[in-house]
Coordinates of C-alpha atoms in Angstrom, one line a residue:
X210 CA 104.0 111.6 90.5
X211 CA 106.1 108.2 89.7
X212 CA 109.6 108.8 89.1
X213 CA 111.7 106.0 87.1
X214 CA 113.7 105.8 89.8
X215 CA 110.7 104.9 92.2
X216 CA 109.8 102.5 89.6
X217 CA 112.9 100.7 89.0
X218 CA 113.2 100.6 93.1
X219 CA 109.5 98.7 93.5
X220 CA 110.1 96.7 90.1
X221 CA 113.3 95.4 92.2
X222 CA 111.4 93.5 94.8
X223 CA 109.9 91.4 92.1
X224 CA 112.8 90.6 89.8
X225 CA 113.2 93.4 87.7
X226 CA 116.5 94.8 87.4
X227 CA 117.9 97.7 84.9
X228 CA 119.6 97.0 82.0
X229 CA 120.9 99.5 79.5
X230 CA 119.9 103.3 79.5
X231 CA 121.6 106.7 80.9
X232 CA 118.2 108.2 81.4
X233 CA 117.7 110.5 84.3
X234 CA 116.1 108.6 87.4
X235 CA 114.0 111.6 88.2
X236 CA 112.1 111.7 85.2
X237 CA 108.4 111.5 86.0
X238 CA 106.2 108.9 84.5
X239 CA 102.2 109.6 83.6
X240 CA 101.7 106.6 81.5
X241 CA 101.8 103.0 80.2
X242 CA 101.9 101.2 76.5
X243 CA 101.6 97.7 75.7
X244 CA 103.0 96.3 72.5
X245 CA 103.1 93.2 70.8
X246 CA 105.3 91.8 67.6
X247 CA 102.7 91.8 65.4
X248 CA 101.7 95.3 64.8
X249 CA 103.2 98.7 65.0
X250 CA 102.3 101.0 68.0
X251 CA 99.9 103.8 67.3
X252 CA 99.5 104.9 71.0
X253 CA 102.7 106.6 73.4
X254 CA 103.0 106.3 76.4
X255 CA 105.9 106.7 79.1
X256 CA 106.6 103.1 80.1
X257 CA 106.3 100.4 77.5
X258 CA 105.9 96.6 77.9
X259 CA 107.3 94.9 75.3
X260 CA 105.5 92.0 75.1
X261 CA 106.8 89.8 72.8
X262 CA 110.1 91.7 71.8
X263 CA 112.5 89.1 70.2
X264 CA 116.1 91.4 71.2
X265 CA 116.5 94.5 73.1
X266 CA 117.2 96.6 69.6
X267 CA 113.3 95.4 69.0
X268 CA 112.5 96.5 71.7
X269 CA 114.2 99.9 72.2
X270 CA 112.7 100.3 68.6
X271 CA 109.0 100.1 70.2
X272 CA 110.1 102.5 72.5
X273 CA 111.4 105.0 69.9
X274 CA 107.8 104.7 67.7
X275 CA 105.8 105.0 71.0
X276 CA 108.2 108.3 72.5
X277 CA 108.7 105.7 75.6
X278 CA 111.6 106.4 78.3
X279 CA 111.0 103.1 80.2
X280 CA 111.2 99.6 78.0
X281 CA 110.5 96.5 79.5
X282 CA 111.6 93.2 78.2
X283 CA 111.6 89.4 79.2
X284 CA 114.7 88.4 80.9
X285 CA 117.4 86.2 78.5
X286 CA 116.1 87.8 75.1
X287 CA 118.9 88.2 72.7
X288 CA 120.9 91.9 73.5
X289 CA 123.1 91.1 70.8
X290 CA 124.6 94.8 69.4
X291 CA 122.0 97.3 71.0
X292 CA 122.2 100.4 71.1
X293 CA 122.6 102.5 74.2
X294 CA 120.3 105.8 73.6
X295 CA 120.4 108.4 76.1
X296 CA 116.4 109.2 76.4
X297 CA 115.4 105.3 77.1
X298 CA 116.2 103.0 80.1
X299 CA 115.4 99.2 79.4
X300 CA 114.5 97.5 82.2
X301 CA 114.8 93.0 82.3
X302 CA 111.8 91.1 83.7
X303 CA 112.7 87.8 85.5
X304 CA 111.5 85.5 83.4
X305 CA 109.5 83.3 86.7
X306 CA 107.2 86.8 86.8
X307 CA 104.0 86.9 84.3
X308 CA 103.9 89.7 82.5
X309 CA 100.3 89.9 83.4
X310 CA 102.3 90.3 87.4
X311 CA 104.2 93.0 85.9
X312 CA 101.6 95.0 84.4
X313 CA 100.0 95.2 87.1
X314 CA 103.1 96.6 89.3
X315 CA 103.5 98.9 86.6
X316 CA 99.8 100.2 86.3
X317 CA 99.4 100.2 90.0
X318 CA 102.5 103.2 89.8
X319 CA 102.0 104.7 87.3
X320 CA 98.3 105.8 86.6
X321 CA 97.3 105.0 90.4
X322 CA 99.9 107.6 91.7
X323 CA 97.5 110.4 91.7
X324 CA 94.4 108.4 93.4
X325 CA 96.9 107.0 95.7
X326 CA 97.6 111.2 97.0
X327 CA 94.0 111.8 97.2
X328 CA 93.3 109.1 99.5
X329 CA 91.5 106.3 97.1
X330 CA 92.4 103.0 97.7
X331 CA 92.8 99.5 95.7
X332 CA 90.0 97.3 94.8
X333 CA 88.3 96.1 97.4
X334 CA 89.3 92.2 98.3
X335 CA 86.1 91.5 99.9
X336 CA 84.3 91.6 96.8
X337 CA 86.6 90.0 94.9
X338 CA 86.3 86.7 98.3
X339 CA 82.7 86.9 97.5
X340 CA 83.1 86.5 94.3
X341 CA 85.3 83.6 94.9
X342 CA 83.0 82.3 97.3
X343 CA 80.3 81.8 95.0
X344 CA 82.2 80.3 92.5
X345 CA 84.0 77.3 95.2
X346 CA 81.0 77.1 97.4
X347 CA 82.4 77.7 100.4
X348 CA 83.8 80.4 102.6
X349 CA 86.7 82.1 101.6
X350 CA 89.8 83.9 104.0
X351 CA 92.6 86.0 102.6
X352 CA 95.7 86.0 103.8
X353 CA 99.1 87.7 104.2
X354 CA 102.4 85.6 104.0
X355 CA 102.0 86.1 107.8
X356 CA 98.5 84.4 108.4
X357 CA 96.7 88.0 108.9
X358 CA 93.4 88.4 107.8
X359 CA 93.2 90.4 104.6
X360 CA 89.6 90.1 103.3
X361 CA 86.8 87.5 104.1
X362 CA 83.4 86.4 102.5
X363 CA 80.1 86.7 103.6
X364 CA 79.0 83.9 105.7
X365 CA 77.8 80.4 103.7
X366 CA 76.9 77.3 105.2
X367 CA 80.9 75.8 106.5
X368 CA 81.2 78.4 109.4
X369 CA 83.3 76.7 111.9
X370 CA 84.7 78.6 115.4
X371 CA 88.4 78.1 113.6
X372 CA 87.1 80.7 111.2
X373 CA 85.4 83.0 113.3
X374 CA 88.5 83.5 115.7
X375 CA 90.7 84.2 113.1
X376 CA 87.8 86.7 111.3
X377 CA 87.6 88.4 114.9
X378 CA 91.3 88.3 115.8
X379 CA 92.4 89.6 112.7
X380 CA 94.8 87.0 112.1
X381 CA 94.9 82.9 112.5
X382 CA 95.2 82.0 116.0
X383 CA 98.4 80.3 117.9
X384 CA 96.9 77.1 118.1
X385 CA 96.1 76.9 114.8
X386 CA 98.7 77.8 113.2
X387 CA 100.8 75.7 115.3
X388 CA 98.2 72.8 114.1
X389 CA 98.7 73.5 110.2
X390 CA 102.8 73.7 111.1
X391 CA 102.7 70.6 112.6
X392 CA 100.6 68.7 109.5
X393 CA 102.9 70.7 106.8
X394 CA 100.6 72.9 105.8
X395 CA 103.1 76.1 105.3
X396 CA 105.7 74.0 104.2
X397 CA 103.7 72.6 101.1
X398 CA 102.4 76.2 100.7
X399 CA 105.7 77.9 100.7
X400 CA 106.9 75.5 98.1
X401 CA 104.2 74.4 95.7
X402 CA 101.5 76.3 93.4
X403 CA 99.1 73.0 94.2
X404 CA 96.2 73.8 96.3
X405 CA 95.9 70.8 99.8
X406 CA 93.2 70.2 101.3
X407 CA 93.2 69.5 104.9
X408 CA 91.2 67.2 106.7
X409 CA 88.6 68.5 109.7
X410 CA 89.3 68.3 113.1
X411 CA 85.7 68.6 114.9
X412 CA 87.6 68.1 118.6
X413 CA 89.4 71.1 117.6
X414 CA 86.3 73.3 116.2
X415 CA 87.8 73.4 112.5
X416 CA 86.1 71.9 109.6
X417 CA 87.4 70.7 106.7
X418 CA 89.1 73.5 104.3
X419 CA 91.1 73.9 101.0
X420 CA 94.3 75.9 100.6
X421 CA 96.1 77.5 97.4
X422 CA 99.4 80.0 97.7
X423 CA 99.2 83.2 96.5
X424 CA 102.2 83.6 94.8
X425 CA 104.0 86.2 91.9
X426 CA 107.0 84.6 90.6
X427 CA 109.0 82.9 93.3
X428 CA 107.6 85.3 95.9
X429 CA 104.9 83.7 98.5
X430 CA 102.5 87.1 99.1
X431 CA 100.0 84.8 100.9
X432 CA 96.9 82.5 101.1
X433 CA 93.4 81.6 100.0
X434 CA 91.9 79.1 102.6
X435 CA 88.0 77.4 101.5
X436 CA 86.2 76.3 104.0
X437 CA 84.7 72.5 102.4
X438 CA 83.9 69.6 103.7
X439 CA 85.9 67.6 101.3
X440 CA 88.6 68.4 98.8
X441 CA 87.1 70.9 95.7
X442 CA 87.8 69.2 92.3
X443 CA 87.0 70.0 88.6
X444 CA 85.3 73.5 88.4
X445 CA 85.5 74.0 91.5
X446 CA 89.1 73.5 92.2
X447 CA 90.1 75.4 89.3
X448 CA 88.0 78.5 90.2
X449 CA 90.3 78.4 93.4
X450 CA 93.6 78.1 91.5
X451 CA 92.4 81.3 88.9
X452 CA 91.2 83.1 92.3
X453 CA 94.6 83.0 94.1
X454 CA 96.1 84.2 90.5
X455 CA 94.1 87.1 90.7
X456 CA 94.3 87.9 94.5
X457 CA 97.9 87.9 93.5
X458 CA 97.1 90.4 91.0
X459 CA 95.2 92.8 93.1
X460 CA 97.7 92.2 96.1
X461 CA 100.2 93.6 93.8
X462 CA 98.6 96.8 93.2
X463 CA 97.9 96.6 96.5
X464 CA 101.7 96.6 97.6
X465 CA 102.0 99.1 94.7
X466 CA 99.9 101.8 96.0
X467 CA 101.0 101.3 99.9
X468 CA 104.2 101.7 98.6
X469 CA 103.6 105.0 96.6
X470 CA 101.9 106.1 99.8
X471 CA 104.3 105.6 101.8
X472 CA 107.3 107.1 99.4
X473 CA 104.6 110.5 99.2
X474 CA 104.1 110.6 102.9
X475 CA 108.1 110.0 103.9
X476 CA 108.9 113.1 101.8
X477 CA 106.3 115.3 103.3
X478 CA 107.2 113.9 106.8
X479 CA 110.9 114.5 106.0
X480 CA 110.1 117.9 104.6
X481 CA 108.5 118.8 108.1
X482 CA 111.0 117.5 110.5
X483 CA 114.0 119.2 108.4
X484 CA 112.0 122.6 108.8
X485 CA 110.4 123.6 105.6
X486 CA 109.8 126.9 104.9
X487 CA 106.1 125.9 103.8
X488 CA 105.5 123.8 106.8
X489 CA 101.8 125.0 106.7
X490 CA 101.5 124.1 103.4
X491 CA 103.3 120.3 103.8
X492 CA 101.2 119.8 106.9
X493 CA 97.9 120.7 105.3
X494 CA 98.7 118.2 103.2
X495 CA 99.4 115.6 105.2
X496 CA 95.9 115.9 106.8
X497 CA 98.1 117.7 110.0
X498 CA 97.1 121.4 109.6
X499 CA 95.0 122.0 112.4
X500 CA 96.6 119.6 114.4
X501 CA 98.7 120.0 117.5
X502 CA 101.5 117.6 116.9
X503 CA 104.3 115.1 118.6
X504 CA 106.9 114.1 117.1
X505 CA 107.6 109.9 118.4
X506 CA 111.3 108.8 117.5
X507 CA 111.2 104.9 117.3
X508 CA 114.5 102.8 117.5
X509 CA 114.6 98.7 117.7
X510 CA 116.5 96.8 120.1
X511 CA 117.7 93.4 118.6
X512 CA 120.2 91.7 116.7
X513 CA 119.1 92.1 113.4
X514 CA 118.0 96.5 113.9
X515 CA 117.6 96.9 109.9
X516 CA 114.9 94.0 109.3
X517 CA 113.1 94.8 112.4
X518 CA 112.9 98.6 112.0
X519 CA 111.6 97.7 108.4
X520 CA 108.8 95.4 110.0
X521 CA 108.2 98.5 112.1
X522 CA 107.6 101.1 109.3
X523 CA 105.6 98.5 108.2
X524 CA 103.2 98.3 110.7
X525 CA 103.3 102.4 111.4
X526 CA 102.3 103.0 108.3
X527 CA 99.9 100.1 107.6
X528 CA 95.9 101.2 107.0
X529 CA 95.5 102.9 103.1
X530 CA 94.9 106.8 102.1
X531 CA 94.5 108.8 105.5
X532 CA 92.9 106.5 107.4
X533 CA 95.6 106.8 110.3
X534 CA 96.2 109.4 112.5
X535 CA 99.8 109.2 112.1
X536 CA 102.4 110.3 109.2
X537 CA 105.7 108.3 109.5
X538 CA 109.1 108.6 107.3
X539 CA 112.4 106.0 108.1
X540 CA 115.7 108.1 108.6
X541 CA 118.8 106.0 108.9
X542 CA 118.1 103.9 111.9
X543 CA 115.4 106.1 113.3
X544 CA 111.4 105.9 112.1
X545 CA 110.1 109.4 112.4
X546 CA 105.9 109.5 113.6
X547 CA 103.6 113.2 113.3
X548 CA 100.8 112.2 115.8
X549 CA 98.1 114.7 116.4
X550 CA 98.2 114.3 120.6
X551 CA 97.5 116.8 123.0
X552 CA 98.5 114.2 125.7
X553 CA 101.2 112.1 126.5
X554 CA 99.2 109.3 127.1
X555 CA 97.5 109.2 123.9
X556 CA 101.3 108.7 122.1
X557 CA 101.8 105.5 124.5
X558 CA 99.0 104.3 123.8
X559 CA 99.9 104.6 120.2
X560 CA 103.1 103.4 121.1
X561 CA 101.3 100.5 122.9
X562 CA 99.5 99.0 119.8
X563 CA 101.6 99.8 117.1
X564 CA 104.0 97.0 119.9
X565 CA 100.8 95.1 119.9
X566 CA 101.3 94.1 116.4
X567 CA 104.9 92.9 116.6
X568 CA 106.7 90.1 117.6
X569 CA 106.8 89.6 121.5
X570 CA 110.9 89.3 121.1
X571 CA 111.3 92.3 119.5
X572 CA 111.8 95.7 121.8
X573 CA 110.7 98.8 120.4
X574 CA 112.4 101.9 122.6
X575 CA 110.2 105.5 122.0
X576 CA 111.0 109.1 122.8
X577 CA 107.9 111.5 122.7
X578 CA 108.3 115.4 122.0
X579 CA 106.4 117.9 123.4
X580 CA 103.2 119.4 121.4
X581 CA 104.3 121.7 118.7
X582 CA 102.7 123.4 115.6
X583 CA 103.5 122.4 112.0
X584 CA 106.4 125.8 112.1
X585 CA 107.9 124.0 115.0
X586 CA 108.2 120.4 113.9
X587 CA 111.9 120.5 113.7
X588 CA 112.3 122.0 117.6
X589 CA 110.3 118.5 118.2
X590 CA 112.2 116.1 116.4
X591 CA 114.9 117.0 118.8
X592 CA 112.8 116.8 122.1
X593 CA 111.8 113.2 120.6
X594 CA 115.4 112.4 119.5
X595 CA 116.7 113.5 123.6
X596 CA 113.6 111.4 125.1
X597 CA 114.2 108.3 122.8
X598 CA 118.2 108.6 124.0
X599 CA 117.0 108.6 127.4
X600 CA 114.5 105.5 126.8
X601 CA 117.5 103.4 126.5
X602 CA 118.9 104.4 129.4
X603 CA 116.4 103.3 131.2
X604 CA 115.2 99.6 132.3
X605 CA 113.1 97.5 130.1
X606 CA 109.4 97.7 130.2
X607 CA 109.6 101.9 131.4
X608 CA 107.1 103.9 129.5
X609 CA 108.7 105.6 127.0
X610 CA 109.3 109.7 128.3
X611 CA 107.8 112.5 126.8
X612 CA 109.4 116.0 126.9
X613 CA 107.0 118.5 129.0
X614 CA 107.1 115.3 131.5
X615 CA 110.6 114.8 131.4
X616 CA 112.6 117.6 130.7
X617 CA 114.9 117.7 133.6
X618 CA 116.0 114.6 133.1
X619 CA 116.8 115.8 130.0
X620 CA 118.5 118.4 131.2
X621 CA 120.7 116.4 133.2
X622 CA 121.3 113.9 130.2
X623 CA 122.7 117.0 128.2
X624 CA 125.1 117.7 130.8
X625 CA 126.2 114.0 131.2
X626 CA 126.7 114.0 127.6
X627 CA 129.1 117.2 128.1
X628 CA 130.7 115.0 130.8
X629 CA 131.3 112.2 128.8
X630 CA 133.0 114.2 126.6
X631 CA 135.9 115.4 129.2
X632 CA 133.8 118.4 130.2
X633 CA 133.7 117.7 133.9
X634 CA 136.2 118.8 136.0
X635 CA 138.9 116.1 136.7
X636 CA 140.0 117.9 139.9
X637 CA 138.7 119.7 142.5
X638 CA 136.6 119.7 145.8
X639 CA 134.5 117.1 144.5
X640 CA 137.3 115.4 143.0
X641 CA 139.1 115.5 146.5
X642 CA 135.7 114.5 148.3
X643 CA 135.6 111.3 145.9
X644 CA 139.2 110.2 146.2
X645 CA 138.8 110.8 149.9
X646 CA 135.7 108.2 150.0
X647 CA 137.0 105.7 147.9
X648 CA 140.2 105.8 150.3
X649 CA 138.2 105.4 153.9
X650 CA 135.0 103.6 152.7
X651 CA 133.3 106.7 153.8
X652 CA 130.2 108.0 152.5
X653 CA 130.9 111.8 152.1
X654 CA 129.7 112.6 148.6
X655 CA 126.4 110.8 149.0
X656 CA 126.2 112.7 152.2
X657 CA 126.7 116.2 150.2
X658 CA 124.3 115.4 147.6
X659 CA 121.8 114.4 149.6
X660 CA 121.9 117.5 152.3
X661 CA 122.3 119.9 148.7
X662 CA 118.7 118.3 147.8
X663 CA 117.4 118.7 151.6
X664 CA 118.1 122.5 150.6
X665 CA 120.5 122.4 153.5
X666 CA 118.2 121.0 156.0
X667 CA 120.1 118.2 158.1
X668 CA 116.9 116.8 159.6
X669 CA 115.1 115.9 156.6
X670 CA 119.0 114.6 154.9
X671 CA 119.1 112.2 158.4
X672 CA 115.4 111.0 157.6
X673 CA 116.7 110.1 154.0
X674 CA 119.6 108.4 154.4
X675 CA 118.2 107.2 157.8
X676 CA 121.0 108.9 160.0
X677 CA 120.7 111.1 162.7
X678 CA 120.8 115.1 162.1
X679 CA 123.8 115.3 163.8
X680 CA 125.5 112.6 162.0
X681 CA 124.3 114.6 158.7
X682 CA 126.3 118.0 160.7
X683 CA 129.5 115.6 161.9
X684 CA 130.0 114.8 158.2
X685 CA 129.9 118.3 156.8
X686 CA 132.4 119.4 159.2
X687 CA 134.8 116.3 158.4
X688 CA 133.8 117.0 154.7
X689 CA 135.5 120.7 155.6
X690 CA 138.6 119.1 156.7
X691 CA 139.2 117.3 153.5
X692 CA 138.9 119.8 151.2
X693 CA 137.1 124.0 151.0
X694 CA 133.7 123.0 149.6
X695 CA 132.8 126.9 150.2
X696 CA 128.8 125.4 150.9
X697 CA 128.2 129.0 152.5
X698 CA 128.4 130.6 149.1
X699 CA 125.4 130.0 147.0
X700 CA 127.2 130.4 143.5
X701 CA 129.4 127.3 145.1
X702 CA 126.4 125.3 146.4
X703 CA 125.0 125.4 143.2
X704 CA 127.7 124.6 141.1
X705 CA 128.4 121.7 143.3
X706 CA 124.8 120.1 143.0
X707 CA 125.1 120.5 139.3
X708 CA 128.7 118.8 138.8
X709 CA 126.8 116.0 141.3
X710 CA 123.7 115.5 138.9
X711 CA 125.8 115.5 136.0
X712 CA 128.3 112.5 137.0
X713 CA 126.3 111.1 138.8
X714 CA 125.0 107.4 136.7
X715 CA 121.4 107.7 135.9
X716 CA 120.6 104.2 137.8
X717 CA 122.1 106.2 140.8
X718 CA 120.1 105.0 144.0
X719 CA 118.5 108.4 145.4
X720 CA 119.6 108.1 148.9
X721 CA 122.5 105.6 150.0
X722 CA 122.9 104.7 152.9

């Protein structure tokens, strides 16, 4: 269900802002009126358009007569005296957005929220580039502001090998991109509602094609590219104009519905990883209840961390309705994943195309928990939280660690945390041992770690640090003069090899020389 506070937080992005109205934002919202000036409203509804509304006092009117709590009205209409009533919010429309744009935003919310739960999606773009098609003569290719292959036609007679590598790779390829950047394709796109035609290439494989912007308001959403060997005109040309206005249309309730999913499945994800007391119940519905889970904690490493986790949750949560196997939510700087995965390896390689999809500059750093149960979810988030803090300890390009692989390292982190934190003692054997090396360039404490590991075995501490047995029994009796280790008592031992681990760096070569 559509709260007004969801809808005046998605109506933002495309220049809506709120105007007048002490309404509570968690009112829910089941459904949509459109008026005009002419007559009076005979049907209510939750949101009204006011189409046409000369002030907001006409306005709020409309919304009084149709029992609305949301009124929208065209940006710069006259406010003059209106009245501020407590049980309707008025929300202002840019007025470079069609209210045809709107609507559609609106509709997508508010009467698609419950399809959007049970899994159904948007209408489907591929019919709507064959229907394109037919009308322009010539292929068609959808588009994303980021030159990624939305929808495509069917085949027709201007197939060029351009157009199949960007149908097969998803998205159009370096090269040509690079091409139409270099001819000022994007530039005239990102700045003009005119559709260009651009000239074939037959040394490079690509034909001849047309493009228009898909645009609402000042906002480029993407592009409709026709394969032709010359430039469309009359019919023909406008068909493509009126198609990219309506794949603008259908990319809004597109956006509309991804972004109720994603608002539906954050909560339930959020629900889980706080503990619920109905984690069965939230799981279930989140397509998880049978599932053994891992939780993956995702961080970004770059200068700009807000924008690139955003790209990020983007791309986790890309694919409508349940179609993915993961559920994600975005916590402070943290996105949250629920992956059914009984293995380790299936969570990298998760982790490995969801990096797949990004830019090669940007550095995405993982932690992966061990398996858990929908009840144990919370237990998990921590493991992931530990692993991920360990992940950027580590060097770039190291496989991100997963709990039940990696646990005693993080172990050992907890304890150098503690240390961190003035918990290690500042004097002491090894203290003395420390002060003593630094002092006579002597190797003592590496010595004593080393022989701890060996399980007290001088032999196999020489063949590490590559030192004769005897050297390894010389040192422990100089080591005795310096300060009481008290190695023969195994409380001591123990305590020692602990206090080593934990101040020890974790880039610590294993066995200096």
């Amino acid at each position: 269900m559509v709260t007004l506070d969801r809808l005046a937080d998605v109506l933002s992005g495309y220049g809506v802002r709120v105007r007048l109205g002490a309404v509570a934002r968690s009112i829910p919202l089941r459904s949509v009126v459109i008026h005009g000036p002419v007559t009076d409203p005979t049907e209510t509804g939750d949101v009204l358009l006011g189409i046409g509304a000369r002030s907001i006092a006409e306005v709020m009117a409309w919304a009084v007569s149709a029992r609305a709590t949301v009124a929208l009205i065209r940006g710069g209409e006259d406010t003059g005296d209106a009245p501020v009533l407590e049980d309707v919010a008025v929300l202002e429309v840019d007025p470079a957005v069609a209210w045809s744009e709107v609507a559609a935003v609106v509709y997508g919310l508010v009467l698609e929220g419950r399809e959007t739960e049970a899994g159904r999606g948007p209408t489907d773009l591929f019919a709507l580039a064959d229907s394109l098609a037919d009308a322009v003569g010539g292929a068609v290719t959808i588009e994303d502001h980021r030159s990624r292959v939305l929808a495509y036609s069917r085949p027709q007679s201007h197939l060029d090998p351009a157009r199949v590598e960007t149908i097969l790779g998803r998205q159009m390829p370096p090269w040509l991109h690079e091409l139409f950047d270099e001819c000022g394709v994007f530039a005239h796109v990102a700045a003009s509602e005119e559709p260009l035609f651009v000239a074939a290439q037959p040394e490079r494989g690509m034909a001849g094609r047309m493009v228009a912007a898909v645009r609402v308001g000042r906002q480029l959403l993407g592009s409709v590219w026709v394969s032709c060997p010359t430039p469309l005109r009359g019919d023909r040309r406008a068909a493509l104009v009126d198609g990219a206005h309506t794949v603008a249309l259908h990319l809004l309730r597109s956006r509309a519905s991804a972004d109720l999913e994603r608002h539906v499945e954050s909560e339930l994800v959020i629900a889980l990883l706080e503990g619920a007391a109905d984690a069965a119940t939230v799981a279930s519905r989140l397509g998880l209840a049978s599932a053994t889970i891992r939780v993956i904690a995702l961080r970004a490493r770059v200068h700009e961390p807000h924008t690139a986790l955003l790209l990020i949750f983007e791309r986790a949560t890309t694919g409508f309705g349940w179609s993915r196997p993961s559920r994600s939510a975005l916590i402070g700087d943290t996105i949250y994943t629920l992956l059914p995965a009984d293995h380790p390896t299936t969570a990298r390689r998760w982790i490995s195309e969801l990096r797949a999809g990004l830019n090669d500059q940007l550095t995405v750093l993982a932690g992966i928990s061990g398996v858990a149960q929908a009840t144990e979810v919370s237990l998990a988030r921590r493991e992931a939280e530990e692993c991920l803090a360990l992940h950027e300890t580590r060097p770039a390009g190291t496989p991100p660690p997963a709990y039940d692989e990696a646990w005693a390292d993080i172990v050992l982190q907890r304890l150098r945390t503690a240390g961190l934190a003035g918990r290690t003692p500042a004097r002491g054997p090894l203290a003395q041992l420390r002060h003593y090396d630094r002092t006579n360039s002597t190797q003592y404490v590496a010595t004593l770690r080393v022989w701890l590991q060996a399980q007290g075995d001088p032999t196999e501490a020489g063949e590490l640090l590559g030192v004769h047995e005897n050297t390894i029994r010389n040192r422990l009796r100089k080591m005795a003069e310096v300060t009481d280790l008290g190695l023969d008592e195994p409380r001591k031992r123990l305590a020692t090899l602990i206090e080593l681990a934990v101040t020890e760096s974790p880039g610590t070569a294993p066995y200096p020389q």
